[in-house]
Each structure stands twice: as structure tokens, then as C-alpha cells.
């Protein structure tokens, strides 16, 4: 639906492939980040595979949110932030000066902890991104809205309410609307920063079921404080502590036999 944006002439790398033949959508090499004099991320080395759910866990203040916001360069909106190292998205270094941040944020969407629908109709929330990208055809916009809302498992609940203000939806519905708004611009990666922390158990379950379905088409990186949630939905888990990745492994393996005693202590609830 959206026209493919031209790839910038930036430094590239050949995609690494995992053992199950999946390509790496992200390769992070020696990433460091400072807020002024305070270092928030320390020598992060990670590969994130496509069409998988990667959970990021760890205690408050350990760098989880900073990390995923760096994946689509949101942290650079803060004047005091500086970084070193590299992040390769689809083999392109996102810190390269010729890499357009608009392209990155189109392909790498973000869903925040607190649902943030615009004070507009449900329909206008979903088609906001496509309109920004120049799509004006009403029939095409209607098709995008329906497809995106179906992709977010929300269509049946709102199809007769599309002209109503989105702020009238329940918290869980608002979060799924924000996911639909993200899907409307056809992203490649979806970043989720504790997307269910403000929701009730039923809404949380719906989001978890949705996320599991979405990985068939998208790569998902999700910050969560909920150990059970990470165990239920993710393929791989990264444990952050004091700005460092202590352990990064298949979720089932990490939760059953973590290699580091600090990981075991966090997962078992002894700290954090």
C-alpha cells in the first residue's frame, strides 16, 4: 500500500542467519549510551531475529526502555544523549548520517506502556500515518483501516463505531488501536514498551494472543516486567541489569536453566 522508500547509501553488512535459517533484523555491536555523564547502556551486543518475539526483562532503571527506544532512534530527541557503537537494521547502520530517521520510524513502529490514542475518531487514528505518507484515496484509506483493525483483533468491536472518538474505548481497546495505528504504515518491526502493564488481566491476555499472532508477519521486541508473560509469549529473552545484557538466550532455556546466577535470582524473584 505504501510506496517503498528508497534505501539510503549507508554502510551495510551481510545479514547473519540463525540456526533455524531466520535472518537477523537487528545486529547491535558494542552499543553504549549516556544521558549526560550517566551511562545507561554498556557494551550491548545482540542479534534480533526476524519473525520472533524478543522479550527484554530486568529491574526498573536497568536500561530496558532506553534500549528499545534506541532501536528507532527515539533517544536522540533528548539533547543530553550521546551514543557509541553500531546498530544495524537490515544491514544498514541506523547511526549513519545519510540514514533517514523518517524511514527508520516507518519500518520500526513503537507501542508505548500507556495507550496514547489521538483525540480523533477511531478511523482517523488508524489512517493518520498513511495520510502523512500522502495517501488520500478514501477507498484505499478505508481498506487500510479495516485491514489494520483486523490485524489488531479490534475490527469486530469497533466496525460500527469508526466515527466515534477513540478516547471512549476501554484501555485494552485503546492499546489495540495503537497497535492498529502502527500496522497501518506497514512496519517491519514493532517495539513494545510494557504494552500490558496498565491493563486488566483479560485485556492483557488479548494483547498477548495478538502479539503471538503478529510475529508471523512482524519482528517484535517487547519490554516486560512480567516474568510469566515473557515465558508465555517470547522466543528469546534478554536480561538487562545496570545497563548491561547479563544473559540472552532462548526463553525456554533461560527460564529453565539460566547460566548466570544473577539471571536466576531475578527470574526467581529474589531481587528486582
PDB file of C-alpha atoms in Angstrom:
ATOM      1  CA  UNK A   1       0.000   0.000   0.000  1.00  0.00           C
ATOM      2  CA  UNK A   2       2.690   2.451   0.957  1.00  0.00           C
ATOM      3  CA  UNK A   3       5.329   3.097  -1.660  1.00  0.00           C
ATOM      4  CA  UNK A   4       8.676   1.582  -0.821  1.00  0.00           C
ATOM      5  CA  UNK A   5      11.122   4.238   0.329  1.00  0.00           C
ATOM      6  CA  UNK A   6      14.496   4.325  -1.310  1.00  0.00           C
ATOM      7  CA  UNK A   7      17.317   2.783   0.651  1.00  0.00           C
ATOM      8  CA  UNK A   8      19.967   5.309   1.687  1.00  0.00           C
ATOM      9  CA  UNK A   9      23.553   4.851   0.659  1.00  0.00           C
ATOM     10  CA  UNK A  10      24.890   3.784   4.034  1.00  0.00           C
ATOM     11  CA  UNK A  11      27.381   1.315   5.397  1.00  0.00           C
ATOM     12  CA  UNK A  12      25.951  -2.188   5.077  1.00  0.00           C
ATOM     13  CA  UNK A  13      26.574  -5.664   6.403  1.00  0.00           C
ATOM     14  CA  UNK A  14      25.583  -9.084   5.168  1.00  0.00           C
ATOM     15  CA  UNK A  15      22.676 -10.472   7.185  1.00  0.00           C
ATOM     16  CA  UNK A  16      23.690 -13.081   9.711  1.00  0.00           C
ATOM     17  CA  UNK A  17      21.414 -16.088   9.860  1.00  0.00           C
ATOM     18  CA  UNK A  18      20.342 -18.031  12.887  1.00  0.00           C
ATOM     19  CA  UNK A  19      20.434 -21.795  13.177  1.00  0.00           C
ATOM     20  CA  UNK A  20      16.771 -22.001  12.136  1.00  0.00           C
ATOM     21  CA  UNK A  21      17.609 -20.051   8.964  1.00  0.00           C
ATOM     22  CA  UNK A  22      15.976 -16.805  10.093  1.00  0.00           C
ATOM     23  CA  UNK A  23      17.678 -13.570   9.182  1.00  0.00           C
ATOM     24  CA  UNK A  24      18.706 -11.040  11.800  1.00  0.00           C
ATOM     25  CA  UNK A  25      16.564  -7.935  11.571  1.00  0.00           C
ATOM     26  CA  UNK A  26      18.890  -6.157  14.031  1.00  0.00           C
ATOM     27  CA  UNK A  27      22.552  -6.555  14.864  1.00  0.00           C
ATOM     28  CA  UNK A  28      23.772  -4.443  17.788  1.00  0.00           C
ATOM     29  CA  UNK A  29      27.535  -4.074  18.186  1.00  0.00           C
ATOM     30  CA  UNK A  30      29.184  -2.538  21.276  1.00  0.00           C
ATOM     31  CA  UNK A  31      26.324  -0.105  21.871  1.00  0.00           C
ATOM     32  CA  UNK A  32      26.894   2.444  24.626  1.00  0.00           C
ATOM     33  CA  UNK A  33      24.584   5.294  25.581  1.00  0.00           C
ATOM     34  CA  UNK A  34      24.957   8.170  28.032  1.00  0.00           C
ATOM     35  CA  UNK A  35      22.468  10.678  29.435  1.00  0.00           C
ATOM     36  CA  UNK A  36      24.954  13.429  30.099  1.00  0.00           C
ATOM     37  CA  UNK A  37      27.579  11.880  32.385  1.00  0.00           C
ATOM     38  CA  UNK A  38      25.403   8.887  33.343  1.00  0.00           C
ATOM     39  CA  UNK A  39      25.907   5.740  31.268  1.00  0.00           C
ATOM     40  CA  UNK A  40      22.626   3.911  30.681  1.00  0.00           C
ATOM     41  CA  UNK A  41      23.742   1.223  28.214  1.00  0.00           C
ATOM     42  CA  UNK A  42      27.093  -0.571  28.349  1.00  0.00           C
ATOM     43  CA  UNK A  43      28.650  -2.551  25.508  1.00  0.00           C
ATOM     44  CA  UNK A  44      25.439  -4.144  24.244  1.00  0.00           C
ATOM     45  CA  UNK A  45      25.985  -6.946  21.714  1.00  0.00           C
ATOM     46  CA  UNK A  46      22.807  -8.610  20.428  1.00  0.00           C
ATOM     47  CA  UNK A  47      21.240 -10.062  17.321  1.00  0.00           C
ATOM     48  CA  UNK A  48      17.468  -9.950  16.964  1.00  0.00           C
ATOM     49  CA  UNK A  49      15.934 -12.421  14.526  1.00  0.00           C
ATOM     50  CA  UNK A  50      13.031 -11.663  12.221  1.00  0.00           C
ATOM     51  CA  UNK A  51       9.580 -13.080  12.943  1.00  0.00           C
ATOM     52  CA  UNK A  52      10.376 -13.718  16.569  1.00  0.00           C
ATOM     53  CA  UNK A  53       9.296 -12.142  19.841  1.00  0.00           C
ATOM     54  CA  UNK A  54      12.266 -10.929  21.855  1.00  0.00           C
ATOM     55  CA  UNK A  55      11.466 -10.122  25.486  1.00  0.00           C
ATOM     56  CA  UNK A  56      13.601  -7.617  27.384  1.00  0.00           C
ATOM     57  CA  UNK A  57      13.452  -8.098  31.146  1.00  0.00           C
ATOM     58  CA  UNK A  58      15.200  -6.593  34.164  1.00  0.00           C
ATOM     59  CA  UNK A  59      14.574  -4.384  37.206  1.00  0.00           C
ATOM     60  CA  UNK A  60      13.489  -0.759  36.936  1.00  0.00           C
ATOM     61  CA  UNK A  61      16.200   1.589  35.738  1.00  0.00           C
ATOM     62  CA  UNK A  62      18.312  -1.111  34.096  1.00  0.00           C
ATOM     63  CA  UNK A  63      18.140   0.341  30.572  1.00  0.00           C
ATOM     64  CA  UNK A  64      15.303  -1.694  29.015  1.00  0.00           C
ATOM     65  CA  UNK A  65      13.227   1.199  27.700  1.00  0.00           C
ATOM     66  CA  UNK A  66      16.324   3.142  26.691  1.00  0.00           C
ATOM     67  CA  UNK A  67      17.461   0.147  24.670  1.00  0.00           C
ATOM     68  CA  UNK A  68      14.308  -0.309  22.601  1.00  0.00           C
ATOM     69  CA  UNK A  69      13.931   3.438  22.088  1.00  0.00           C
ATOM     70  CA  UNK A  70      17.438   3.466  20.675  1.00  0.00           C
ATOM     71  CA  UNK A  71      16.376   0.866  18.091  1.00  0.00           C
ATOM     72  CA  UNK A  72      14.364   3.528  16.264  1.00  0.00           C
ATOM     73  CA  UNK A  73      16.484   6.499  17.397  1.00  0.00           C
ATOM     74  CA  UNK A  74      13.898   7.992  19.738  1.00  0.00           C
ATOM     75  CA  UNK A  75      16.537   8.613  22.401  1.00  0.00           C
ATOM     76  CA  UNK A  76      18.296  11.148  20.210  1.00  0.00           C
ATOM     77  CA  UNK A  77      15.361  13.507  20.790  1.00  0.00           C
ATOM     78  CA  UNK A  78      16.908  14.090  24.240  1.00  0.00           C
ATOM     79  CA  UNK A  79      19.690  16.729  23.913  1.00  0.00           C
ATOM     80  CA  UNK A  80      21.969  15.191  26.552  1.00  0.00           C
ATOM     81  CA  UNK A  81      22.086  11.751  24.884  1.00  0.00           C
ATOM     82  CA  UNK A  82      25.189  10.503  23.113  1.00  0.00           C
ATOM     83  CA  UNK A  83      25.988   7.043  21.819  1.00  0.00           C
ATOM     84  CA  UNK A  84      28.849   4.927  20.563  1.00  0.00           C
ATOM     85  CA  UNK A  85      28.856   1.613  18.756  1.00  0.00           C
ATOM     86  CA  UNK A  86      26.575   0.465  15.947  1.00  0.00           C
ATOM     87  CA  UNK A  87      23.027  -0.716  15.348  1.00  0.00           C
ATOM     88  CA  UNK A  88      22.443  -2.419  12.018  1.00  0.00           C
ATOM     89  CA  UNK A  89      18.832  -2.666  10.863  1.00  0.00           C
ATOM     90  CA  UNK A  90      18.513  -4.924   7.836  1.00  0.00           C
ATOM     91  CA  UNK A  91      22.271  -4.492   7.353  1.00  0.00           C
ATOM     92  CA  UNK A  92      22.140  -0.679   7.401  1.00  0.00           C
ATOM     93  CA  UNK A  93      23.785   1.310  10.177  1.00  0.00           C
ATOM     94  CA  UNK A  94      20.995   3.459  11.610  1.00  0.00           C
ATOM     95  CA  UNK A  95      23.520   5.929  13.050  1.00  0.00           C
ATOM     96  CA  UNK A  96      24.917   6.701   9.609  1.00  0.00           C
ATOM     97  CA  UNK A  97      24.294  10.384   8.832  1.00  0.00           C
ATOM     98  CA  UNK A  98      22.698   9.537   5.499  1.00  0.00           C
ATOM     99  CA  UNK A  99      20.172   7.138   7.057  1.00  0.00           C
ATOM    100  CA  UNK A 100      16.836   8.946   7.158  1.00  0.00           C
ATOM    101  CA  UNK A 101      15.205   8.680  10.572  1.00  0.00           C
ATOM    102  CA  UNK A 102      11.775   9.022   8.923  1.00  0.00           C
ATOM    103  CA  UNK A 103      12.410   5.814   7.009  1.00  0.00           C
ATOM    104  CA  UNK A 104      13.511   4.026  10.157  1.00  0.00           C
ATOM    105  CA  UNK A 105      10.458   5.054  12.158  1.00  0.00           C
ATOM    106  CA  UNK A 106       8.164   3.976   9.327  1.00  0.00           C
ATOM    107  CA  UNK A 107       9.673   0.500   9.313  1.00  0.00           C
ATOM    108  CA  UNK A 108      10.164   0.275  13.089  1.00  0.00           C
ATOM    109  CA  UNK A 109       6.993   1.195  14.967  1.00  0.00           C
ATOM    110  CA  UNK A 110       6.546   1.787  18.698  1.00  0.00           C
ATOM    111  CA  UNK A 111       3.736   0.900  21.101  1.00  0.00           C
ATOM    112  CA  UNK A 112       4.084   2.573  24.489  1.00  0.00           C
ATOM    113  CA  UNK A 113       3.263   1.500  28.034  1.00  0.00           C
ATOM    114  CA  UNK A 114       0.242   3.771  28.290  1.00  0.00           C
ATOM    115  CA  UNK A 115      -2.193   3.768  25.353  1.00  0.00           C
ATOM    116  CA  UNK A 116      -1.913   7.094  23.556  1.00  0.00           C
ATOM    117  CA  UNK A 117      -4.728   7.427  21.001  1.00  0.00           C
ATOM    118  CA  UNK A 118      -5.078  10.793  19.331  1.00  0.00           C
ATOM    119  CA  UNK A 119      -8.184  12.817  20.322  1.00  0.00           C
ATOM    120  CA  UNK A 120      -9.719  11.926  16.977  1.00  0.00           C
ATOM    121  CA  UNK A 121     -12.116   9.316  15.673  1.00  0.00           C
ATOM    122  CA  UNK A 122     -11.134   5.651  15.669  1.00  0.00           C
ATOM    123  CA  UNK A 123     -10.877   5.786  11.883  1.00  0.00           C
ATOM    124  CA  UNK A 124      -8.698   8.910  11.844  1.00  0.00           C
ATOM    125  CA  UNK A 125      -6.368   7.362  14.420  1.00  0.00           C
ATOM    126  CA  UNK A 126      -5.702   4.373  12.196  1.00  0.00           C
ATOM    127  CA  UNK A 127      -5.229   6.257   8.923  1.00  0.00           C
ATOM    128  CA  UNK A 128      -3.144   9.068  10.407  1.00  0.00           C
ATOM    129  CA  UNK A 129       0.157   7.522   9.273  1.00  0.00           C
ATOM    130  CA  UNK A 130      -0.931   6.647   5.731  1.00  0.00           C
ATOM    131  CA  UNK A 131      -2.277  10.181   5.299  1.00  0.00           C
ATOM    132  CA  UNK A 132       1.059  11.621   6.430  1.00  0.00           C
ATOM    133  CA  UNK A 133       2.669   9.468   3.730  1.00  0.00           C
ATOM    134  CA  UNK A 134       0.429  11.040   1.083  1.00  0.00           C
ATOM    135  CA  UNK A 135      -2.407   8.536   0.704  1.00  0.00           C
ATOM    136  CA  UNK A 136      -5.626  10.453   0.025  1.00  0.00           C
ATOM    137  CA  UNK A 137      -7.869   7.946  -1.747  1.00  0.00           C
ATOM    138  CA  UNK A 138     -10.851   7.400   0.564  1.00  0.00           C
ATOM    139  CA  UNK A 139     -11.458   3.825  -0.549  1.00  0.00           C
ATOM    140  CA  UNK A 140      -7.827   2.897  -0.032  1.00  0.00           C
ATOM    141  CA  UNK A 141      -7.815   4.530   3.405  1.00  0.00           C
ATOM    142  CA  UNK A 142     -10.944   2.593   4.331  1.00  0.00           C
ATOM    143  CA  UNK A 143      -9.276  -0.639   3.223  1.00  0.00           C
ATOM    144  CA  UNK A 144      -6.156   0.194   5.266  1.00  0.00           C
ATOM    145  CA  UNK A 145      -8.269   0.946   8.346  1.00  0.00           C
ATOM    146  CA  UNK A 146     -10.187  -2.327   8.078  1.00  0.00           C
ATOM    147  CA  UNK A 147      -7.070  -4.412   7.439  1.00  0.00           C
ATOM    148  CA  UNK A 148      -5.174  -2.772  10.312  1.00  0.00           C
ATOM    149  CA  UNK A 149      -8.029  -3.092  12.786  1.00  0.00           C
ATOM    150  CA  UNK A 150      -8.463  -6.743  11.830  1.00  0.00           C
ATOM    151  CA  UNK A 151      -4.721  -7.226  12.262  1.00  0.00           C
ATOM    152  CA  UNK A 152      -5.043  -5.787  15.773  1.00  0.00           C
ATOM    153  CA  UNK A 153      -8.059  -8.009  16.554  1.00  0.00           C
ATOM    154  CA  UNK A 154     -10.248  -4.933  17.042  1.00  0.00           C
ATOM    155  CA  UNK A 155     -12.371  -4.713  13.879  1.00  0.00           C
ATOM    156  CA  UNK A 156     -15.396  -6.658  15.131  1.00  0.00           C
ATOM    157  CA  UNK A 157     -15.578  -4.492  18.249  1.00  0.00           C
ATOM    158  CA  UNK A 158     -15.402  -1.110  16.525  1.00  0.00           C
ATOM    159  CA  UNK A 159     -16.547  -1.561  12.916  1.00  0.00           C
ATOM    160  CA  UNK A 160     -19.834   0.235  13.671  1.00  0.00           C
ATOM    161  CA  UNK A 161     -18.144   2.947  15.768  1.00  0.00           C
ATOM    162  CA  UNK A 162     -15.404   4.199  13.457  1.00  0.00           C
ATOM    163  CA  UNK A 163     -16.572   7.818  13.663  1.00  0.00           C
ATOM    164  CA  UNK A 164     -16.596   7.834  17.475  1.00  0.00           C
ATOM    165  CA  UNK A 165     -13.773   9.410  19.449  1.00  0.00           C
ATOM    166  CA  UNK A 166     -11.043   6.895  20.239  1.00  0.00           C
ATOM    167  CA  UNK A 167     -10.764   8.137  23.811  1.00  0.00           C
ATOM    168  CA  UNK A 168     -14.116   6.463  24.529  1.00  0.00           C
ATOM    169  CA  UNK A 169     -12.625   2.998  24.082  1.00  0.00           C
ATOM    170  CA  UNK A 170     -11.569   0.864  27.026  1.00  0.00           C
ATOM    171  CA  UNK A 171      -7.902   0.744  27.986  1.00  0.00           C
ATOM    172  CA  UNK A 172      -7.357  -2.602  26.292  1.00  0.00           C
ATOM    173  CA  UNK A 173      -9.151  -1.451  23.156  1.00  0.00           C
ATOM    174  CA  UNK A 174      -7.095   1.745  23.090  1.00  0.00           C
ATOM    175  CA  UNK A 175      -3.887  -0.291  23.233  1.00  0.00           C
ATOM    176  CA  UNK A 176      -5.043  -2.494  20.353  1.00  0.00           C
ATOM    177  CA  UNK A 177      -5.992   0.681  18.462  1.00  0.00           C
ATOM    178  CA  UNK A 178      -2.441   1.944  18.940  1.00  0.00           C
ATOM    179  CA  UNK A 179      -1.196  -1.366  17.539  1.00  0.00           C
ATOM    180  CA  UNK A 180      -3.574  -0.956  14.565  1.00  0.00           C
ATOM    181  CA  UNK A 181      -2.221   2.578  14.025  1.00  0.00           C
ATOM    182  CA  UNK A 182       1.263   1.081  13.970  1.00  0.00           C
ATOM    183  CA  UNK A 183       0.255  -1.664  11.500  1.00  0.00           C
ATOM    184  CA  UNK A 184      -1.336   0.868   9.138  1.00  0.00           C
ATOM    185  CA  UNK A 185       2.065   2.073   7.897  1.00  0.00           C
ATOM    186  CA  UNK A 186       3.204  -1.497   7.208  1.00  0.00           C
ATOM    187  CA  UNK A 187       6.139  -1.731   9.615  1.00  0.00           C
ATOM    188  CA  UNK A 188       8.775  -4.432   9.656  1.00  0.00           C
ATOM    189  CA  UNK A 189       9.474  -4.332  13.403  1.00  0.00           C
ATOM    190  CA  UNK A 190       7.180  -3.473  16.321  1.00  0.00           C
ATOM    191  CA  UNK A 191       8.746  -2.247  19.557  1.00  0.00           C
ATOM    192  CA  UNK A 192       6.559  -2.584  22.648  1.00  0.00           C
ATOM    193  CA  UNK A 193       7.418  -0.913  25.939  1.00  0.00           C
ATOM    194  CA  UNK A 194       5.436  -2.774  28.629  1.00  0.00           C
ATOM    195  CA  UNK A 195       2.267  -2.761  26.494  1.00  0.00           C
ATOM    196  CA  UNK A 196       0.095  -4.520  29.095  1.00  0.00           C
ATOM    197  CA  UNK A 197       1.308  -3.023  32.378  1.00  0.00           C
ATOM    198  CA  UNK A 198      -1.687  -0.667  32.619  1.00  0.00           C
ATOM    199  CA  UNK A 199      -4.259  -3.267  31.542  1.00  0.00           C
ATOM    200  CA  UNK A 200      -6.543  -5.715  33.356  1.00  0.00           C
ATOM    201  CA  UNK A 201      -5.890  -9.488  33.084  1.00  0.00           C
ATOM    202  CA  UNK A 202      -8.461 -10.064  30.313  1.00  0.00           C
ATOM    203  CA  UNK A 203      -7.083  -7.240  28.164  1.00  0.00           C
ATOM    204  CA  UNK A 204      -3.548  -8.453  28.882  1.00  0.00           C
ATOM    205  CA  UNK A 205      -4.440 -11.914  27.593  1.00  0.00           C
ATOM    206  CA  UNK A 206      -5.900 -10.439  24.398  1.00  0.00           C
ATOM    207  CA  UNK A 207      -2.727  -8.428  23.775  1.00  0.00           C
ATOM    208  CA  UNK A 208      -0.556 -11.500  24.406  1.00  0.00           C
ATOM    209  CA  UNK A 209      -2.619 -13.576  21.976  1.00  0.00           C
ATOM    210  CA  UNK A 210      -2.397 -10.770  19.426  1.00  0.00           C
ATOM    211  CA  UNK A 211       1.364 -10.423  19.796  1.00  0.00           C
ATOM    212  CA  UNK A 212       1.783 -14.165  19.255  1.00  0.00           C
ATOM    213  CA  UNK A 213      -0.210 -13.914  16.020  1.00  0.00           C
ATOM    214  CA  UNK A 214       1.633 -10.803  14.825  1.00  0.00           C
ATOM    215  CA  UNK A 215       5.054 -12.471  14.872  1.00  0.00           C
ATOM    216  CA  UNK A 216       4.036 -14.397  11.754  1.00  0.00           C
ATOM    217  CA  UNK A 217       4.396 -11.112   9.850  1.00  0.00           C
ATOM    218  CA  UNK A 218       6.477  -8.869  12.100  1.00  0.00           C
ATOM    219  CA  UNK A 219       9.536  -8.949  14.332  1.00  0.00           C
ATOM    220  CA  UNK A 220       8.635  -7.870  17.869  1.00  0.00           C
ATOM    221  CA  UNK A 221      10.795  -6.580  20.716  1.00  0.00           C
ATOM    222  CA  UNK A 222       8.847  -6.282  23.969  1.00  0.00           C
ATOM    223  CA  UNK A 223       9.906  -4.861  27.324  1.00  0.00           C
ATOM    224  CA  UNK A 224       8.064  -6.526  30.195  1.00  0.00           C
ATOM    225  CA  UNK A 225       8.284  -6.677  33.989  1.00  0.00           C
ATOM    226  CA  UNK A 226       6.081  -9.759  33.964  1.00  0.00           C
ATOM    227  CA  UNK A 227       8.215 -12.907  34.068  1.00  0.00           C
ATOM    228  CA  UNK A 228       5.240 -15.140  33.290  1.00  0.00           C
ATOM    229  CA  UNK A 229       4.422 -13.018  30.269  1.00  0.00           C
ATOM    230  CA  UNK A 230       7.977 -13.267  28.944  1.00  0.00           C
ATOM    231  CA  UNK A 231       7.869 -17.043  29.421  1.00  0.00           C
ATOM    232  CA  UNK A 232       4.477 -17.319  27.699  1.00  0.00           C
ATOM    233  CA  UNK A 233       4.997 -15.250  24.562  1.00  0.00           C
ATOM    234  CA  UNK A 234       8.670 -14.771  23.729  1.00  0.00           C
ATOM    235  CA  UNK A 235      11.087 -16.840  21.675  1.00  0.00           C
ATOM    236  CA  UNK A 236      14.211 -15.232  23.149  1.00  0.00           C
ATOM    237  CA  UNK A 237      14.787 -13.209  26.311  1.00  0.00           C
ATOM    238  CA  UNK A 238      17.443 -10.643  27.170  1.00  0.00           C
ATOM    239  CA  UNK A 239      18.088  -9.957  30.850  1.00  0.00           C
ATOM    240  CA  UNK A 240      19.345  -6.416  31.483  1.00  0.00           C
ATOM    241  CA  UNK A 241      20.995  -5.295  34.714  1.00  0.00           C
ATOM    242  CA  UNK A 242      22.661  -1.919  35.335  1.00  0.00           C
ATOM    243  CA  UNK A 243      22.756  -1.166  31.618  1.00  0.00           C
ATOM    244  CA  UNK A 244      24.350  -4.473  30.626  1.00  0.00           C
ATOM    245  CA  UNK A 245      22.993  -7.600  28.972  1.00  0.00           C
ATOM    246  CA  UNK A 246      23.718 -10.272  31.559  1.00  0.00           C
ATOM    247  CA  UNK A 247      22.197 -13.129  29.581  1.00  0.00           C
ATOM    248  CA  UNK A 248      20.482 -13.508  26.201  1.00  0.00           C
ATOM    249  CA  UNK A 249      19.143 -16.885  25.170  1.00  0.00           C
ATOM    250  CA  UNK A 250      16.176 -18.939  24.039  1.00  0.00           C
ATOM    251  CA  UNK A 251      13.419 -18.163  26.528  1.00  0.00           C
ATOM    252  CA  UNK A 252      12.713 -21.784  27.438  1.00  0.00           C
ATOM    253  CA  UNK A 253      16.383 -22.427  28.133  1.00  0.00           C
ATOM    254  CA  UNK A 254      16.898 -19.248  30.131  1.00  0.00           C
ATOM    255  CA  UNK A 255      13.875 -19.836  32.352  1.00  0.00           C
ATOM    256  CA  UNK A 256      14.692 -23.492  32.954  1.00  0.00           C
ATOM    257  CA  UNK A 257      18.466 -23.328  33.353  1.00  0.00           C
ATOM    258  CA  UNK A 258      19.925 -19.799  33.353  1.00  0.00           C
ATOM    259  CA  UNK A 259      23.699 -19.672  33.019  1.00  0.00           C
ATOM    260  CA  UNK A 260      24.230 -16.658  35.296  1.00  0.00           C
ATOM    261  CA  UNK A 261      23.288 -16.637  38.981  1.00  0.00           C
ATOM    262  CA  UNK A 262      22.029 -13.046  38.645  1.00  0.00           C
ATOM    263  CA  UNK A 263      19.555 -14.162  35.973  1.00  0.00           C
ATOM    264  CA  UNK A 264      18.329 -16.950  38.203  1.00  0.00           C
ATOM    265  CA  UNK A 265      17.977 -14.534  41.105  1.00  0.00           C
ATOM    266  CA  UNK A 266      15.868 -12.112  39.067  1.00  0.00           C
ATOM    267  CA  UNK A 267      13.670 -14.731  37.447  1.00  0.00           C
ATOM    268  CA  UNK A 268      13.014 -16.417  40.798  1.00  0.00           C
ATOM    269  CA  UNK A 269      12.083 -13.090  42.404  1.00  0.00           C
ATOM    270  CA  UNK A 270      14.986 -12.813  44.839  1.00  0.00           C
ATOM    271  CA  UNK A 271      15.595  -9.237  43.650  1.00  0.00           C
ATOM    272  CA  UNK A 272      14.159  -6.676  41.251  1.00  0.00           C
TER     273      UNK A 272
END
